[in-house]
Amino acid sequence: IMNEMIEIERKFLVIGNPPHVHGVKMVQGYLCKDPERTVRIRIEGEVEQGRAVLTVKGKPEGIARPEYEYDIPVADARELMGLCVGSIVEKTRYCHHIGAHVWEVDVFEGGNHGLIVAEIELSDPSESFEKPDWIGGEVSSDPRYANSSLSRKPYSQW
């Protein structure tokens, strides 16, 4: 597997108030979510004019996992949402450039309302990064915070 197809991601709770400007609405559902693989459909932006992506993720090895993304027609994504297992995850994503990295802050809606997490993608699991003051505890290894888990058992049901 080539490096650019490996996702190395750390996830943290948000405790402060990061600025929320230029957010992108996202709806996503899961066609498959077992421990070995997940297959996700996501529509980013307006449902009619947005971007749709099919993502296949392999088994995690620590904070790294294989990931493949493919743009698909929005109309196809809307139809595939009807085949998803669990509930649809709704969120708004805000990107913050801090140091050499981009923090993606997801503010969840619907059954996950009240949950705000920040993710950072790294090129190496041991890579250092600047942590803004609104970053709280790390939840990278807590499976409850995976979006696929949130579609199965929303934050409001914990």
Tab-separated table of N, CA, C and O in Angstrom, residues 25-84:
chain	number	residue	atom	x	y	z
A	25	LYS	N	-21.281	21.908	5.478
A	25	LYS	CA	-22.242	20.910	5.960
A	25	LYS	C	-21.897	19.563	5.339
A	25	LYS	O	-21.527	19.487	4.164
A	26	MET	N	-22.041	18.512	6.124
A	26	MET	CA	-21.777	17.161	5.640
A	26	MET	C	-22.845	16.221	6.158
A	26	MET	O	-23.253	16.320	7.312
A	27	VAL	N	-23.279	15.326	5.287
A	27	VAL	CA	-24.122	14.206	5.703
A	27	VAL	C	-23.413	12.952	5.213
A	27	VAL	O	-22.875	12.929	4.108
A	28	GLN	N	-23.377	11.942	6.062
A	28	GLN	CA	-22.683	10.727	5.665
A	28	GLN	C	-23.364	9.514	6.266
A	28	GLN	O	-23.964	9.583	7.337
A	29	GLY	N	-23.271	8.426	5.521
A	29	GLY	CA	-23.829	7.163	5.965
A	29	GLY	C	-22.861	6.047	5.628
A	29	GLY	O	-21.919	6.224	4.853
A	30	TYR	N	-23.114	4.884	6.194
A	30	TYR	CA	-22.199	3.756	6.069
A	30	TYR	C	-22.887	2.561	5.419
A	30	TYR	O	-23.918	2.100	5.896
A	31	LEU	N	-22.291	2.090	4.327
A	31	LEU	CA	-22.775	0.890	3.649
A	31	LEU	C	-22.228	-0.361	4.328
A	31	LEU	O	-22.840	-1.417	4.303
A	32	CYS	N	-21.061	-0.245	4.935
A	32	CYS	CA	-20.408	-1.358	5.637
A	32	CYS	C	-19.583	-0.762	6.764
A	32	CYS	O	-18.855	0.203	6.551
A	33	LYS	N	-19.713	-1.327	7.946
A	33	LYS	CA	-18.894	-0.869	9.072
A	33	LYS	C	-18.616	-2.038	10.007
A	33	LYS	O	-19.283	-2.230	10.984
A	34	ASP	N	-17.631	-2.805	9.618
A	34	ASP	CA	-17.188	-3.870	10.503
A	34	ASP	C	-15.744	-3.572	10.917
A	34	ASP	O	-15.150	-2.631	10.407
A	35	PRO	N	-15.194	-4.340	11.858
A	35	PRO	CA	-13.845	-4.013	12.357
A	35	PRO	C	-12.757	-4.025	11.286
A	35	PRO	O	-11.740	-3.362	11.447
A	36	GLU	N	-12.953	-4.737	10.211
A	36	GLU	CA	-11.929	-4.863	9.179
A	36	GLU	C	-12.014	-3.774	8.110
A	36	GLU	O	-11.046	-3.518	7.407
A	37	ARG	N	-13.212	-3.172	7.938
A	37	ARG	CA	-13.391	-2.207	6.837
A	37	ARG	C	-14.646	-1.382	7.050
A	37	ARG	O	-15.590	-1.847	7.687
A	38	THR	N	-14.621	-0.165	6.526
A	38	THR	CA	-15.834	0.643	6.462
A	38	THR	C	-15.953	1.192	5.045
A	38	THR	O	-14.950	1.467	4.382
A	39	VAL	N	-17.197	1.335	4.594
A	39	VAL	CA	-17.488	1.938	3.308
A	39	VAL	C	-18.487	3.060	3.583
A	39	VAL	O	-19.579	2.809	4.089
A	40	ARG	N	-18.067	4.285	3.273
A	40	ARG	CA	-18.844	5.471	3.624
A	40	ARG	C	-19.262	6.235	2.372
A	40	ARG	O	-18.495	6.358	1.427
A	41	ILE	N	-20.450	6.807	2.442
A	41	ILE	CA	-20.939	7.747	1.441
A	41	ILE	C	-21.041	9.097	2.139
A	41	ILE	O	-21.606	9.187	3.232
A	42	ARG	N	-20.491	10.149	1.520
A	42	ARG	CA	-20.572	11.481	2.125
A	42	ARG	C	-20.960	12.494	1.062
A	42	ARG	O	-20.453	12.454	-0.055
A	43	ILE	N	-21.869	13.387	1.445
A	43	ILE	CA	-22.188	14.542	0.603
A	43	ILE	C	-21.726	15.771	1.367
A	43	ILE	O	-22.118	15.979	2.521
A	44	GLU	N	-20.854	16.558	0.742
A	44	GLU	CA	-20.293	17.766	1.344
A	44	GLU	C	-20.916	18.979	0.680
A	44	GLU	O	-20.981	19.043	-0.548
A	45	GLY	N	-21.346	19.946	1.478
A	45	GLY	CA	-21.952	21.153	0.924
A	45	GLY	C	-23.430	20.953	0.687
A	45	GLY	O	-24.063	20.064	1.261
A	46	GLU	N	-23.998	21.779	-0.187
A	46	GLU	CA	-25.424	21.696	-0.473
A	46	GLU	C	-25.735	20.367	-1.143
A	46	GLU	O	-24.998	19.923	-2.019
A	47	VAL	N	-26.836	19.746	-0.746
A	47	VAL	CA	-27.185	18.425	-1.260
A	47	VAL	C	-27.316	18.435	-2.786
A	47	VAL	O	-26.944	17.482	-3.451
A	48	GLU	N	-27.784	19.534	-3.371
A	48	GLU	CA	-27.952	19.590	-4.824
A	48	GLU	C	-26.661	19.963	-5.551
A	48	GLU	O	-26.408	19.504	-6.655
A	49	GLN	N	-25.848	20.820	-4.943
A	49	GLN	CA	-24.666	21.365	-5.621
A	49	GLN	C	-23.344	20.893	-5.015
A	49	GLN	O	-22.293	21.331	-5.446
A	50	GLY	N	-23.413	20.046	-4.025
A	50	GLY	CA	-22.196	19.678	-3.300
A	50	GLY	C	-21.340	18.651	-4.009
A	50	GLY	O	-21.521	18.337	-5.182
A	51	ARG	N	-20.417	18.111	-3.253
A	51	ARG	CA	-19.494	17.077	-3.726
A	51	ARG	C	-19.869	15.783	-3.004
A	51	ARG	O	-20.166	15.799	-1.809
A	52	ALA	N	-19.846	14.693	-3.723
A	52	ALA	CA	-20.133	13.395	-3.118
A	52	ALA	C	-18.900	12.508	-3.224
A	52	ALA	O	-18.212	12.516	-4.245
A	53	VAL	N	-18.652	11.758	-2.157
A	53	VAL	CA	-17.445	10.939	-2.077
A	53	VAL	C	-17.796	9.556	-1.528
A	53	VAL	O	-18.535	9.446	-0.549
A	54	LEU	N	-17.245	8.536	-2.170
A	54	LEU	CA	-17.294	7.172	-1.666
A	54	LEU	C	-15.925	6.903	-1.052
A	54	LEU	O	-14.895	7.103	-1.715
A	55	THR	N	-15.902	6.491	0.215
A	55	THR	CA	-14.642	6.245	0.912
A	55	THR	C	-14.620	4.815	1.432
A	55	THR	O	-15.585	4.364	2.050
A	56	VAL	N	-13.502	4.126	1.188
A	56	VAL	CA	-13.288	2.781	1.707
A	56	VAL	C	-12.088	2.864	2.647
A	56	VAL	O	-11.022	3.331	2.256
A	57	LYS	N	-12.299	2.442	3.901
A	57	LYS	CA	-11.222	2.449	4.886
A	57	LYS	C	-10.967	1.027	5.351
A	57	LYS	O	-11.900	0.276	5.603
A	58	GLY	N	-9.692	0.673	5.458
A	58	GLY	CA	-9.311	-0.659	5.912
A	58	GLY	C	-9.173	-0.721	7.424
A	58	GLY	O	-9.482	0.230	8.143
A	59	LYS	N	-8.688	-1.849	7.899
A	59	LYS	CA	-8.523	-2.096	9.331
A	59	LYS	C	-7.485	-1.140	9.924
A	59	LYS	O	-6.383	-1.017	9.397
A	60	PRO	N	-7.832	-0.471	11.025
A	60	PRO	CA	-6.860	0.423	11.666
A	60	PRO	C	-5.697	-0.346	12.290
A	60	PRO	O	-5.871	-1.433	12.822
A	61	GLU	N	-4.519	0.253	12.189
A	61	GLU	CA	-3.321	-0.226	12.891
A	61	GLU	C	-2.882	0.947	13.747
A	61	GLU	O	-2.210	1.848	13.270
A	62	GLY	N	-3.328	0.986	15.001
A	62	GLY	CA	-3.091	2.156	15.837
A	62	GLY	C	-3.902	3.318	15.300
A	62	GLY	O	-5.110	3.215	15.146
A	63	ILE	N	-3.215	4.445	14.981
A	63	ILE	CA	-3.926	5.611	14.438
A	63	ILE	C	-3.827	5.682	12.914
A	63	ILE	O	-4.231	6.664	12.309
A	64	ALA	N	-3.289	4.624	12.286
A	64	ALA	CA	-3.147	4.600	10.823
A	64	ALA	C	-4.081	3.547	10.232
A	64	ALA	O	-4.368	2.534	10.859
A	65	ARG	N	-4.563	3.824	9.018
A	65	ARG	CA	-5.390	2.845	8.316
A	65	ARG	C	-5.393	3.167	6.831
A	65	ARG	O	-5.269	4.329	6.446
A	66	PRO	N	-5.531	2.144	5.978
A	66	PRO	CA	-5.652	2.412	4.548
A	66	PRO	C	-6.944	3.175	4.261
A	66	PRO	O	-7.973	2.923	4.907
A	67	GLU	N	-6.883	4.106	3.323
A	67	GLU	CA	-8.070	4.883	2.961
A	67	GLU	C	-8.040	5.185	1.468
A	67	GLU	O	-7.015	5.619	0.945
A	68	TYR	N	-9.175	4.967	0.815
A	68	TYR	CA	-9.328	5.241	-0.615
A	68	TYR	C	-10.585	6.063	-0.800
A	68	TYR	O	-11.642	5.696	-0.275
A	69	GLU	N	-10.485	7.177	-1.528
A	69	GLU	CA	-11.638	8.058	-1.765
A	69	GLU	C	-11.871	8.223	-3.252
A	69	GLU	O	-10.913	8.366	-4.021
A	70	TYR	N	-13.162	8.244	-3.620
A	70	TYR	CA	-13.544	8.401	-5.013
A	70	TYR	C	-14.717	9.364	-5.109
A	70	TYR	O	-15.720	9.199	-4.405
A	71	ASP	N	-14.604	10.379	-5.967
A	71	ASP	CA	-15.734	11.259	-6.230
A	71	ASP	C	-16.788	10.470	-6.992
A	71	ASP	O	-16.453	9.696	-7.902
A	72	ILE	N	-18.047	10.657	-6.611
A	72	ILE	CA	-19.157	10.009	-7.308
A	72	ILE	C	-20.235	11.066	-7.554
A	72	ILE	O	-20.250	12.111	-6.895
A	73	PRO	N	-21.148	10.818	-8.484
A	73	PRO	CA	-22.228	11.787	-8.716
A	73	PRO	C	-23.097	11.965	-7.461
A	73	PRO	O	-23.394	10.991	-6.761
A	74	VAL	N	-23.495	13.207	-7.192
A	74	VAL	CA	-24.319	13.501	-6.017
A	74	VAL	C	-25.625	12.711	-6.063
A	74	VAL	O	-26.093	12.208	-5.038
A	75	ALA	N	-26.212	12.577	-7.246
A	75	ALA	CA	-27.462	11.814	-7.367
A	75	ALA	C	-27.260	10.367	-6.915
A	75	ALA	O	-28.121	9.796	-6.225
A	76	ASP	N	-26.127	9.765	-7.274
A	76	ASP	CA	-25.830	8.399	-6.830
A	76	ASP	C	-25.680	8.350	-5.312
A	76	ASP	O	-26.169	7.429	-4.650
A	77	ALA	N	-25.003	9.339	-4.756
A	77	ALA	CA	-24.793	9.378	-3.302
A	77	ALA	C	-26.126	9.470	-2.570
A	77	ALA	O	-26.329	8.804	-1.552
A	78	ARG	N	-27.035	10.303	-3.071
A	78	ARG	CA	-28.352	10.429	-2.431
A	78	ARG	C	-29.072	9.083	-2.435
A	78	ARG	O	-29.684	8.700	-1.439
A	79	GLU	N	-28.997	8.349	-3.547
A	79	GLU	CA	-29.634	7.028	-3.612
A	79	GLU	C	-28.959	6.036	-2.677
A	79	GLU	O	-29.624	5.262	-1.992
A	80	LEU	N	-27.618	6.056	-2.625
A	80	LEU	CA	-26.879	5.132	-1.762
A	80	LEU	C	-27.152	5.389	-0.282
A	80	LEU	O	-27.086	4.462	0.532
A	81	MET	N	-27.469	6.636	0.079
A	81	MET	CA	-27.802	6.941	1.480
A	81	MET	C	-28.965	6.070	1.951
A	81	MET	O	-29.036	5.691	3.117
A	82	GLY	N	-29.862	5.733	1.044
A	82	GLY	CA	-30.996	4.885	1.394
A	82	GLY	C	-30.614	3.445	1.695
A	82	GLY	O	-31.405	2.701	2.272
A	83	LEU	N	-29.416	3.034	1.318
A	83	LEU	CA	-28.938	1.673	1.571
A	83	LEU	C	-28.071	1.581	2.825
A	83	LEU	O	-27.622	0.492	3.191
A	84	CYS	N	-27.822	2.711	3.468
A	84	CYS	CA	-26.900	2.741	4.603
A	84	CYS	C	-27.480	2.048	5.832
A	84	CYS	O	-28.692	2.024	6.039
